[in-house]
Coordinates of C-alpha atoms in Angstrom, one line a residue:
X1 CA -6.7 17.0 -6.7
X2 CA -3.5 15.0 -7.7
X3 CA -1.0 17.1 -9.1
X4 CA 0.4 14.7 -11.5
X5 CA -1.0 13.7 -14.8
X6 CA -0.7 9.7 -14.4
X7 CA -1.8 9.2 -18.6
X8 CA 1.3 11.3 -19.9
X9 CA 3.5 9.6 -17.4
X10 CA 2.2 6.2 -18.8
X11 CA 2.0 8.1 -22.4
X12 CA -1.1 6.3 -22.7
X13 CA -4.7 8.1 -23.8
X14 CA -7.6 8.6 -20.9
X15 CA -9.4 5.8 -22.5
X16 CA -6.4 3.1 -22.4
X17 CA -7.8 -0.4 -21.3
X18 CA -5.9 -2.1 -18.5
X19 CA -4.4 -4.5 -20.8
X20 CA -2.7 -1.3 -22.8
X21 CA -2.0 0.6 -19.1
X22 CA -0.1 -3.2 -18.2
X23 CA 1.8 -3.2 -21.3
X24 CA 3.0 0.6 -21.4
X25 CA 4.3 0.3 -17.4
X26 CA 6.1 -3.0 -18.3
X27 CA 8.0 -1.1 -21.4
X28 CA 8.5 1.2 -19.0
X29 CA 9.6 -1.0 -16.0
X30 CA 12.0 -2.6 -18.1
X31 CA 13.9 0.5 -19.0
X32 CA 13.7 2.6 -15.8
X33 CA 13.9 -0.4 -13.3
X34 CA 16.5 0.8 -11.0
X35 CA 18.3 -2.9 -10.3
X36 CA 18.9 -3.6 -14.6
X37 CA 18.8 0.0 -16.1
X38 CA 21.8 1.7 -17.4
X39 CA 19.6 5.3 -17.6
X40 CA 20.1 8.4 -15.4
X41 CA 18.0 9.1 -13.1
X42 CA 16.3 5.5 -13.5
X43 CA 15.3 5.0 -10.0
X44 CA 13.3 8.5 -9.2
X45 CA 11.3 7.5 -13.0
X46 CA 11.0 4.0 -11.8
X47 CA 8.7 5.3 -8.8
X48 CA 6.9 7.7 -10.7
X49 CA 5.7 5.0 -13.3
X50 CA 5.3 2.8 -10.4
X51 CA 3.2 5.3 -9.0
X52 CA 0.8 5.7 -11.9
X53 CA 0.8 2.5 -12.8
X54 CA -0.9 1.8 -8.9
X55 CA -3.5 4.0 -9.5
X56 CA -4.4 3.3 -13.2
X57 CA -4.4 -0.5 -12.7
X58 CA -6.6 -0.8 -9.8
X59 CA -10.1 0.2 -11.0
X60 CA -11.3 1.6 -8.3
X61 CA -8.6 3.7 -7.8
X62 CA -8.6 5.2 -11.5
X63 CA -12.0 5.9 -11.1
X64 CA -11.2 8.2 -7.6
X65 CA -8.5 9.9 -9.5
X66 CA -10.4 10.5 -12.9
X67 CA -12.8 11.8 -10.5
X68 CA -10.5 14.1 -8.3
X69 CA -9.0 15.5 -11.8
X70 CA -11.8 16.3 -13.7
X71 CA -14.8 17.2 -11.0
X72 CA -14.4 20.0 -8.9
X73 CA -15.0 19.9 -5.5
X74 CA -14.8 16.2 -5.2
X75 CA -13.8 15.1 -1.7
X76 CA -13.6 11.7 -0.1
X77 CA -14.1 11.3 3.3
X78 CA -11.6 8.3 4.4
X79 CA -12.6 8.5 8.2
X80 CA -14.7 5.7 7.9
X81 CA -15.4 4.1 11.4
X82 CA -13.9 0.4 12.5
X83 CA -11.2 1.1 9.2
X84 CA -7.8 2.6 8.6
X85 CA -6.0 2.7 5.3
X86 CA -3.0 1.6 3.8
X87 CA 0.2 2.8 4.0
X88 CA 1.2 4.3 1.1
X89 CA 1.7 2.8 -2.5
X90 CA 4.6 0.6 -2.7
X91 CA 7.1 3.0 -4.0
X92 CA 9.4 2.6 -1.4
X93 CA 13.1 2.1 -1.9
X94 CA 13.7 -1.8 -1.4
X95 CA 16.3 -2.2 1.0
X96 CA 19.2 -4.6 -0.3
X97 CA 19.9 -5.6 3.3
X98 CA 17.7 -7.7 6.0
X99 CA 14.9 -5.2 7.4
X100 CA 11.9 -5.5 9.9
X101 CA 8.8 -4.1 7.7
X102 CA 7.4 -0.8 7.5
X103 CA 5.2 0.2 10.7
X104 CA 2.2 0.3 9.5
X105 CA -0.6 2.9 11.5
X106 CA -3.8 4.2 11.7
X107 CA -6.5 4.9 14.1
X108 CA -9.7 3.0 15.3
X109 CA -12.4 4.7 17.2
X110 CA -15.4 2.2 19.1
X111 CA -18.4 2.8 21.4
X112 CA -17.6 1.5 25.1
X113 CA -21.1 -0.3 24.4
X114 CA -20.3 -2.3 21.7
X115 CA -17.6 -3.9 24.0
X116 CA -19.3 -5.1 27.2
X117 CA -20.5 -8.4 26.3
X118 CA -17.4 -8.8 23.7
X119 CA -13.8 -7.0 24.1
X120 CA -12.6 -7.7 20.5
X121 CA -12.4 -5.9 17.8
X122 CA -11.5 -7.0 14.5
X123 CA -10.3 -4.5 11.4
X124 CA -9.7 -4.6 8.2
X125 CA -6.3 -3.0 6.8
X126 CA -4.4 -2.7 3.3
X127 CA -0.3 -4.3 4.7
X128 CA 2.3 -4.9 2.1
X129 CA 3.4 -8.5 1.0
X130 CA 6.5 -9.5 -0.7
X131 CA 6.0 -10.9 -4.1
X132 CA 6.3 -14.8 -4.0
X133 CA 7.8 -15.1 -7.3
X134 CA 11.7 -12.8 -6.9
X135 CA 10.8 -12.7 -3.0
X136 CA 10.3 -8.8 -2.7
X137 CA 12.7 -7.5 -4.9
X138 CA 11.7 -6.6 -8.5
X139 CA 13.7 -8.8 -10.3
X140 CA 14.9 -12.5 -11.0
X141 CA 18.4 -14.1 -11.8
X142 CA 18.6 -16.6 -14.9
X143 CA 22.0 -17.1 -15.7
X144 CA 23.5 -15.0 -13.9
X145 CA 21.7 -11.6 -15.4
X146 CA 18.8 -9.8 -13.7
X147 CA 15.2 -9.7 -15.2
X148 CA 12.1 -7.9 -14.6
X149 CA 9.8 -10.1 -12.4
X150 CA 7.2 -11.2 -14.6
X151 CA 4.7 -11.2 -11.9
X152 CA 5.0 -8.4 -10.2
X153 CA 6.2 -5.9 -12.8
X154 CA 9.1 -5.3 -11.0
X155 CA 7.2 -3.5 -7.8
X156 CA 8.3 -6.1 -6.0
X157 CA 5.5 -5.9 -3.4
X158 CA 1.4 -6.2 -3.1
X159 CA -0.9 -4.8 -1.3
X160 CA -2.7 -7.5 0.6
X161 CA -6.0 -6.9 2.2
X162 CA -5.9 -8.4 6.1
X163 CA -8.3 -8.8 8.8
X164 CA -6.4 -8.2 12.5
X165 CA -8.2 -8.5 15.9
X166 CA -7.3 -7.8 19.1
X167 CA -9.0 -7.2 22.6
X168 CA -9.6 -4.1 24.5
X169 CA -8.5 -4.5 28.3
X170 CA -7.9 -1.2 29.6
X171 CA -11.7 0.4 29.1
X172 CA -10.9 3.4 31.8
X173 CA -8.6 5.6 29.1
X174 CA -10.6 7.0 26.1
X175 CA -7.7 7.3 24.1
X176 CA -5.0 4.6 24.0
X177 CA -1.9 3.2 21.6
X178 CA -2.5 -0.5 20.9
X179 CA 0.8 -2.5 19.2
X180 CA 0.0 -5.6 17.2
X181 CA 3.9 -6.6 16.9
X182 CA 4.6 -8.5 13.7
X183 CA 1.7 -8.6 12.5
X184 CA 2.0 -5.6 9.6
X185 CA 4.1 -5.1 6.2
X186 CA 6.2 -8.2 5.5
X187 CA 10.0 -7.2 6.4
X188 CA 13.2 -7.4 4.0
X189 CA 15.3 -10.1 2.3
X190 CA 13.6 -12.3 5.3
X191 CA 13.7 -9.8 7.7
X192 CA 10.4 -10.1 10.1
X193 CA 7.1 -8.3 9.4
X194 CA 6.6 -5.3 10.9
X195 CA 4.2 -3.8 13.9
X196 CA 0.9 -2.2 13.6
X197 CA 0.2 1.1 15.8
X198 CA -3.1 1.9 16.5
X199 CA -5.0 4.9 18.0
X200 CA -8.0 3.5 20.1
X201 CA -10.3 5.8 20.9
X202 CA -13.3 5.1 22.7
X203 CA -16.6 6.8 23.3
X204 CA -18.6 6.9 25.9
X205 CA -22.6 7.3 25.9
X206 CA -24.1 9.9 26.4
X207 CA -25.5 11.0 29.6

């Protein structure tokens, strides 16, 4: 069950459309963003709009949480074989300096079987990508003063669905670390995209 009340932190109602959900976050964003606000405390309220505004946004998502919140003994079962989740929402502090991208990991489990007439395995993964419009950071210039990115909202970032492959070589260990190296979370102010880590597991038949 989440322990935050995403509608009060939006101060929208339970039955907000996405269209009212936008426009409360961006009154919001404007005021709290940490890069043009004047408040106290603007960054930690910045991420905790962000946050909300993540899960109330993306329908699926609202539809988990409304679920989590108001039927008990809900559960969701993200084990799902061949798939590994994101990582994280994109609340993360936006470094002001170049930066290699967040490692990104999860863990893939495959039958040895499935492999003998083909080593590759291909999955599909949530990785963070820098908003082409202000270039990961939030905001744009226009004479010289900052603005809230209109196409973002100021979260500077998006998660970006992405199909990866690679090939199994070493089929003697059941349990192995694979590294796809730049091929994760876009990096920093141009900095390269980060690494994926993955926890192969294989399993074998049966006897």
């Amino acid at each position: 069950m989440y322990e935050k009340d995403y509608y009060k932190i939006l101060n929208v109602a339970q039955t907000a459309t996405k269209d009212e959900i936008k426009d409360a976050f961006r009154q919001l964003a404007k005021k709290y963003h940490p890069d043009i606000s004047v408040e106290k405390n603007a960054e930690v309220k910045f991420r905790k709009i962000s946050e909300a505004y993540e899960i109330l946004s993306d329908d699926n998502k609202r539809f988990e949480y409304d679920q989590l919140n108001f039927v008990e003994d809900y559960q969701v079962d993200y084990a799902s074989e061949g798939q590994i989740f994101n990582s994280g929402y994109l609340l993360k502090k936006i470094p002001k300096k170049m930066k290699k991208g967040p490692l990104l990991t999860g863990k893939v489990k495959a039958k040895l079987t499935s492999l003998l007439f083909n080593s590759a395995i291909s999955i599909n993964l949530f990785i963070e990508e820098n908003c082409s419009s202000c270039s990961g950071k939030g905001y744009v210039i226009f004479n010289k003063k900052k603005y809230l990115c209109d196409n973002c909202q100021g979260l500077a970032r998006f998660e970006v669905e992405k199909t990866v492959q690679f090939n199994v070589t070493n089929f003697k260990e059941t349990k192995q670390i694979i590294i796809l190296k730049e091929q994760g979370n876009d990096g920093y102010n141009g900095g390269p995209k980060g690494d994926i880590k993955l926890k192969l597991i294989l399993k074998r038949n049966k006897s």
